[in-house]
Each structure stands twice: as C-alpha cells, then as structure tokens.
Short mmCIF file of C-alpha atoms in Angstrom, two decimals:
data_model
loop_
_atom_site.label_atom_id
_atom_site.label_comp_id
_atom_site.label_asym_id
_atom_site.label_seq_id
_atom_site.Cartn_x
_atom_site.Cartn_y
_atom_site.Cartn_z
CA MET A 13 -56.42 -73.12 -72.58
CA ASP A 14 -55.70 -71.71 -76.03
CA ASN A 15 -56.31 -73.91 -79.05
CA GLN A 16 -53.34 -75.26 -81.01
CA LEU A 17 -51.46 -72.20 -82.31
CA GLU A 18 -49.19 -71.62 -85.24
CA ILE A 19 -45.53 -70.91 -84.42
CA GLY A 20 -45.95 -67.24 -85.31
CA ASN A 21 -48.89 -66.82 -82.93
CA VAL A 22 -47.02 -68.48 -80.04
CA SER A 23 -44.10 -66.12 -80.74
CA ASN A 24 -46.41 -63.10 -80.64
CA VAL A 25 -47.86 -64.14 -77.27
CA VAL A 26 -44.38 -64.70 -75.83
CA ALA A 27 -43.15 -61.36 -77.25
CA GLU A 28 -45.93 -59.55 -75.38
CA TYR A 29 -45.17 -61.50 -72.22
CA LEU A 30 -41.51 -60.42 -72.33
CA LYS A 31 -42.56 -56.76 -72.15
CA GLU A 32 -44.73 -57.13 -69.07
CA ARG A 33 -44.19 -57.74 -65.38
CA PRO A 34 -45.18 -61.41 -65.15
CA VAL A 35 -48.16 -62.43 -63.06
CA GLY A 36 -47.59 -66.08 -63.88
CA ALA A 37 -45.75 -68.43 -66.20
CA ILE A 38 -46.61 -69.31 -69.80
CA LEU A 39 -47.08 -73.02 -70.42
CA ILE A 40 -46.38 -74.32 -73.92
CA ASN A 41 -48.20 -77.62 -74.18
CA GLY A 42 -47.43 -80.08 -76.97
CA LYS A 43 -46.87 -83.74 -77.68
CA TRP A 44 -43.49 -85.39 -77.20
CA GLY A 45 -41.40 -84.85 -80.30
CA SER A 46 -43.54 -81.95 -81.55
CA GLY A 47 -40.51 -79.62 -81.59
CA LYS A 48 -41.03 -77.59 -78.41
CA THR A 49 -37.36 -77.77 -77.34
CA HIS A 50 -36.20 -77.00 -80.89
CA PHE A 51 -38.58 -74.03 -80.92
CA TRP A 52 -37.05 -72.65 -77.71
CA LYS A 53 -33.44 -73.17 -78.71
CA ASN A 54 -33.76 -71.99 -82.33
CA HIS A 55 -36.40 -69.31 -82.07
CA LEU A 56 -37.66 -68.19 -78.67
CA SER A 57 -34.19 -67.78 -77.20
CA ASP A 58 -33.36 -65.38 -80.07
CA LEU A 59 -36.61 -63.52 -79.36
CA VAL A 60 -35.55 -63.18 -75.72
CA LYS A 61 -32.16 -61.74 -76.78
CA LYS A 62 -33.81 -59.27 -79.12
CA ASN A 63 -35.66 -57.93 -76.06
CA LYS A 64 -32.28 -57.40 -74.35
CA LEU A 65 -32.88 -60.23 -71.91
CA ILE A 66 -30.91 -63.39 -71.17
CA PRO A 67 -32.39 -66.82 -72.05
CA VAL A 68 -31.83 -69.58 -69.47
CA TYR A 69 -32.77 -73.21 -70.15
CA VAL A 70 -33.35 -76.01 -67.60
CA SER A 71 -34.52 -79.54 -68.44
CA LEU A 72 -36.48 -81.11 -65.58
CA ASN A 73 -36.08 -84.58 -67.12
CA GLY A 74 -35.05 -87.08 -64.44
CA ILE A 75 -34.61 -84.55 -61.59
CA ASN A 76 -35.73 -86.19 -58.35
CA SER A 77 -35.03 -83.71 -55.57
CA ILE A 78 -35.44 -79.98 -54.89
CA LYS A 79 -31.71 -79.79 -54.12
CA ASP A 80 -30.85 -81.16 -57.57
CA LEU A 81 -33.38 -78.87 -59.20
CA GLU A 82 -31.89 -75.83 -57.48
CA GLN A 83 -28.35 -76.89 -58.41
CA GLN A 84 -29.28 -77.46 -62.07
CA THR A 85 -31.01 -74.08 -62.17
CA ILE A 86 -27.94 -72.32 -60.69
CA ILE A 87 -25.65 -74.03 -63.22
CA ALA A 88 -28.02 -72.98 -66.05
CA PHE A 89 -27.87 -69.35 -64.89
CA VAL A 90 -24.06 -69.38 -64.59
CA ASP A 91 -23.76 -71.00 -68.02
CA CYS A 92 -25.89 -68.29 -69.68
CA LEU A 93 -24.85 -65.10 -67.93
CA PRO A 94 -22.49 -62.73 -69.83
CA GLY A 95 -19.07 -61.94 -68.35
CA LYS A 96 -20.08 -58.65 -66.70
CA PHE A 97 -22.79 -60.41 -64.71
CA LEU A 98 -20.48 -63.30 -63.77
CA LYS A 99 -17.85 -60.91 -62.48
CA LYS A 100 -20.41 -59.12 -60.33
CA LEU A 101 -21.81 -62.44 -59.17
CA PHE A 102 -18.56 -64.19 -58.25
CA ASN A 103 -16.37 -61.40 -56.89
CA PRO A 104 -18.01 -61.08 -53.42
CA ILE A 105 -17.62 -64.83 -52.86
CA LEU A 106 -14.09 -64.89 -54.24
CA ASN A 107 -13.06 -61.91 -52.17
CA SER A 108 -14.29 -63.61 -49.04
CA LEU A 109 -12.05 -66.54 -49.92
CA ASP A 110 -9.16 -64.14 -50.51
CA VAL A 111 -8.33 -65.78 -53.86
CA ALA A 112 -7.70 -64.08 -57.18
CA SER A 113 -10.88 -64.30 -59.25
CA GLU A 114 -9.41 -65.50 -62.53
CA LYS A 115 -7.18 -68.12 -60.90
CA TYR A 116 -9.93 -69.52 -58.70
CA ILE A 117 -12.57 -69.67 -61.43
CA GLY A 118 -10.11 -71.37 -63.75
CA ARG A 119 -9.21 -74.05 -61.21
CA SER A 120 -12.41 -74.76 -59.33
CA LEU A 121 -15.59 -73.25 -60.73
CA GLY A 122 -17.60 -76.05 -59.16
CA GLU A 123 -16.49 -75.02 -55.67
CA VAL A 124 -17.58 -71.46 -56.36
CA ILE A 125 -21.00 -72.56 -57.63
CA LYS A 126 -21.51 -74.45 -54.37
CA GLY A 127 -21.28 -71.11 -52.57
CA LEU A 128 -24.05 -69.58 -54.65
CA GLY A 129 -27.77 -69.59 -54.07
CA LEU A 130 -30.50 -68.72 -56.53
CA HIS A 131 -31.06 -65.45 -54.68
CA HIS A 132 -27.67 -64.30 -56.09
CA MET A 133 -28.90 -64.51 -59.70
CA PRO A 134 -29.86 -61.32 -61.61
CA MET A 135 -33.32 -62.63 -62.45
CA GLU A 136 -34.71 -59.29 -63.58
CA LYS A 137 -32.53 -59.62 -66.70
CA CYS A 138 -33.42 -63.24 -67.43
CA VAL A 139 -36.15 -65.37 -68.99
CA ILE A 140 -36.08 -69.00 -67.91
CA CYS A 141 -37.47 -72.01 -69.75
CA PHE A 142 -38.25 -75.11 -67.67
CA ASP A 143 -38.61 -77.95 -70.18
CA ASP A 144 -39.95 -81.53 -69.74
CA LEU A 145 -42.23 -80.77 -66.78
CA GLU A 146 -44.01 -84.14 -67.09
CA ARG A 147 -40.63 -85.99 -67.02
CA CYS A 148 -39.54 -84.57 -63.68
CA LYS A 149 -39.32 -87.26 -60.97
CA LEU A 150 -40.49 -84.85 -58.29
CA PRO A 151 -44.21 -84.67 -57.44
CA ILE A 152 -45.56 -82.14 -59.88
CA ALA A 153 -46.86 -79.88 -57.12
CA GLU A 154 -43.29 -79.59 -55.74
CA SER A 155 -41.89 -78.74 -59.16
CA LEU A 156 -44.46 -75.99 -59.72
CA GLY A 157 -43.99 -74.76 -56.16
CA PHE A 158 -40.26 -74.36 -56.78
CA ILE A 159 -40.92 -72.43 -59.99
CA ASN A 160 -43.55 -70.24 -58.30
CA ARG A 161 -41.08 -69.01 -55.67
CA PHE A 162 -39.27 -66.97 -58.31
CA LEU A 163 -42.40 -65.84 -60.08
CA GLU A 164 -43.91 -64.44 -56.89
CA HIS A 165 -40.87 -62.89 -55.26
CA GLN A 166 -38.39 -62.11 -58.07
CA TYR A 167 -40.92 -61.70 -60.92
CA LEU A 168 -38.82 -64.02 -63.08
CA LYS A 169 -40.28 -64.30 -66.57
CA THR A 170 -40.91 -68.03 -66.92
CA ILE A 171 -41.83 -70.36 -69.78
CA ILE A 172 -42.73 -73.97 -68.98
CA MET A 173 -42.81 -76.68 -71.65
CA ALA A 174 -44.79 -79.87 -71.12
CA ASP A 175 -46.92 -82.59 -72.63
CA GLU A 176 -49.90 -82.41 -70.31
CA SER A 177 -51.31 -85.67 -71.70
CA GLU A 178 -48.32 -87.49 -70.15
CA ILE A 179 -48.83 -86.22 -66.60
CA PRO A 180 -49.57 -89.29 -64.41
CA GLN A 181 -53.27 -89.71 -63.68
CA THR A 182 -52.48 -89.90 -59.96
CA GLU A 183 -51.15 -86.31 -60.09
CA VAL A 184 -53.61 -84.67 -62.50
CA GLU A 185 -55.93 -83.33 -59.77
CA GLU A 186 -53.07 -81.82 -57.75
CA TYR A 187 -51.51 -80.50 -60.96
CA ASN A 188 -54.69 -78.68 -61.97
CA LYS A 189 -54.95 -77.04 -58.53
CA LYS A 190 -51.33 -75.83 -58.58
CA LYS A 191 -51.47 -74.85 -62.23
CA GLU A 192 -54.16 -72.21 -61.52
CA LYS A 193 -51.79 -70.41 -59.13
CA VAL A 194 -48.60 -70.67 -61.20
CA ILE A 195 -49.57 -70.51 -64.88
CA SER A 196 -51.31 -67.49 -66.38
CA ARG A 197 -51.73 -68.84 -69.90
CA VAL A 198 -51.49 -72.20 -71.69
CA LEU A 199 -50.55 -72.24 -75.37
CA GLY A 200 -51.26 -75.38 -77.37
CA PHE A 201 -48.26 -76.11 -79.58
CA GLU A 202 -48.24 -78.01 -82.83
CA VAL A 203 -46.01 -77.50 -85.83
CA ASP A 204 -47.84 -78.04 -89.12
CA ILE A 205 -46.25 -80.15 -91.83
CA PRO A 206 -45.16 -77.31 -94.18
CA GLU A 207 -43.36 -75.72 -91.18
CA ILE A 208 -41.74 -79.08 -90.40
CA ILE A 209 -40.42 -79.30 -93.96
CA THR A 210 -38.92 -75.81 -93.56
CA ILE A 211 -37.27 -76.81 -90.27
CA LEU A 212 -35.85 -80.00 -91.81
CA SER A 213 -34.47 -78.01 -94.74
CA GLN A 214 -32.84 -75.51 -92.38
CA THR A 215 -31.17 -78.29 -90.35
CA ARG A 216 -29.67 -79.78 -93.53
CA LYS A 217 -28.35 -76.47 -94.88
CA GLY A 218 -24.81 -77.14 -95.99
CA HIS A 219 -25.37 -80.91 -96.16
CA THR A 220 -25.48 -80.62 -99.94
CA PRO A 221 -26.81 -84.04 -101.14
CA SER A 222 -29.62 -84.36 -98.57
CA GLU A 223 -30.44 -80.64 -98.88
CA LYS A 224 -30.79 -81.12 -102.64
CA LEU A 225 -33.06 -84.13 -102.21
CA LEU A 226 -35.31 -82.29 -99.74
CA ASN A 227 -35.61 -79.35 -102.08
CA GLU A 228 -36.20 -81.41 -105.24
CA HIS A 229 -38.86 -83.62 -103.66
CA LYS A 230 -40.36 -81.08 -101.24
CA ASN A 231 -43.92 -81.41 -102.57
CA PHE A 232 -43.80 -85.22 -102.60
CA ILE A 233 -42.42 -85.38 -99.01
CA THR A 234 -45.04 -82.89 -97.82
CA ASP A 235 -47.85 -84.91 -99.37
CA PHE A 236 -46.46 -88.13 -97.90
CA LEU A 237 -46.32 -86.66 -94.37
CA GLN A 238 -49.80 -85.17 -94.78
CA GLU A 239 -51.18 -88.60 -95.79
CA TYR A 240 -49.77 -90.30 -92.70
CA GLN A 241 -50.07 -87.21 -90.43
CA GLU A 242 -46.49 -87.70 -89.26
CA LYS A 243 -45.62 -84.62 -87.17
CA ASN A 244 -43.08 -85.97 -84.70
CA LEU A 245 -40.11 -83.72 -85.32
CA ARG A 246 -37.75 -85.98 -83.34
CA VAL A 247 -38.55 -88.93 -85.60
CA LEU A 248 -38.20 -86.82 -88.72
CA MET A 249 -34.86 -85.36 -87.62
CA PHE A 250 -33.60 -88.91 -87.24
CA TRP A 251 -34.91 -89.61 -90.76
CA THR A 252 -32.83 -86.71 -92.14
CA TYR A 253 -29.65 -88.16 -90.58
CA ILE A 254 -30.34 -91.43 -92.45
CA LEU A 255 -31.00 -89.38 -95.57
CA ASP A 256 -27.52 -87.86 -95.22
CA ARG A 257 -26.00 -91.34 -95.54
CA ILE A 258 -27.97 -92.47 -98.60
CA ALA A 259 -28.45 -89.15 -100.42
CA PRO A 260 -25.39 -89.44 -102.72
CA GLU A 261 -26.51 -92.86 -103.94
CA VAL A 262 -30.10 -91.78 -104.39
CA LEU A 263 -29.07 -88.70 -106.40
CA SER A 264 -27.04 -90.93 -108.73
CA ILE A 265 -30.35 -92.51 -109.86
CA GLN A 266 -31.69 -90.69 -112.91
CA GLU A 267 -35.37 -91.55 -112.54
CA LYS A 268 -37.14 -89.11 -110.17
CA ASP A 269 -39.97 -91.53 -109.45
CA TYR A 270 -37.47 -94.12 -108.27
CA GLN A 271 -35.75 -91.51 -106.10
CA GLN A 272 -39.09 -90.76 -104.44
CA GLU A 273 -39.83 -94.41 -103.86
CA ILE A 274 -36.53 -94.86 -102.06
#
C-alpha cells in the first residue's frame, strides 16, 4: 500500500491509470469524513472528462443484494451517459416494443431500464467510482466479485473508495484474499489542513459574509485546526453552514480578537 499521499499525487496516479488498459482497480483508502467523495465529485470526475471519458458514480452504502447493486449501477450509467450514447442504448429495446423513443422514455424510463443489463453499457468510454465499500451490506467478497466481473471482461476503469479500518474484523481475511485479485494499487488518502482551508473557502465562494470571515481569519483557523488535528471534512463543512448563519453578526464586531474567539 502507498503511504498517505497529497491530493496532487493521487491525481497524478489516477491520470496515468486513465491512459492504460486496467489490470485492476485503484483503491483510495481514507478515514470517514476525510473528503474522498468530495475529491471524486469536485476533482477526479473533471480529470476523467478531460481524458474524454465519462465518470460514473455508485455509492455502495446500504446495498444488500447483488440485484440491487446491479440495478443501482445501471441507473448510474444511464444517469451519466450523454444523449448520443443513450439513443444508441435505448433504441434497440424501444424498437422491439414498437414504441416511439421520445414518447416512451418520457413516460416510463423505469420500464426501459428494467430491460437493460450491464452488458449493454458502453464501458470502454467510462470510468466508474464505487464509493463506501465498507458500508455495503453484502459480504465484501461478493461486492469485490461483482466489481471484478467488469474489470476482467470489459476492462472497465474502476476506482474504489473505502475506509479499510472500518471493514468488519470477521471479513478482513476474506477481504485481503479478494483484494489481491481485484485491486492493483492502494492509495492512502488524507487531505492536509491547508488544503482543507482551501476547500472550505471554495465551498463558501459567493457566500459573502462567511467567505470574508474565512479569508480574514485564515491563519488563525489554520493554526486552530492544526492544534487539534481536526481533519474531518464532513464536520468542517457542517461548521461552515453554521458560520453562514452567524457571520453577519460576527462581522459587525469591531475587535478582531473577539471575532476569532467566537
């Protein structure tokens, strides 16, 4: 396993992976709340698009059967595919039903999806992210076995996100056996505190009072988080929403030290 990597280094590894024929999945391993999902949705998915590929995202959280996993994966593909792929995908099924494509899709997309299988999906153009591996209710060997089907036979570029420390002890041995066959590289993921401050500032862009507070007290906030080693992005995002509510009142206070204390 790689040591904890900076965001830029993880991006570089993924960028190289996107150019190759995959021999396995990449696992991005980080603590709950470390920002893995945010990293996919706000950075890696853009990297995928820059490589003229289609990002597809599936959360495994709470899925308890292979049937549900397959259905969620199909829906994720359909949700992400551009119109030209959807037309190519749906027309054979719609023609067999002898129904006009536009009318049928508009009225009953769910019924069309039921007629699809994952083998219909244009996987050579896609990169899929399976998030929350440790939160899947399926035995972990089954989850990885499902993912491996498409790696082995369709060469689907695959990124898995997990917190390996949360995998149940009863499944760790089986997980390690299956992992060797499915995952080619494990990247340790941790966002450092200066990067977290940058992310928080970006999320508040346009929220003028809280954005101003973050910018004015950036060094103080950074030092405070360093002191307590608070790196849970989920917690800190919630903190910024509270900051939005109190920021106008805080800014009305003239003393900067008092602002910082609040």
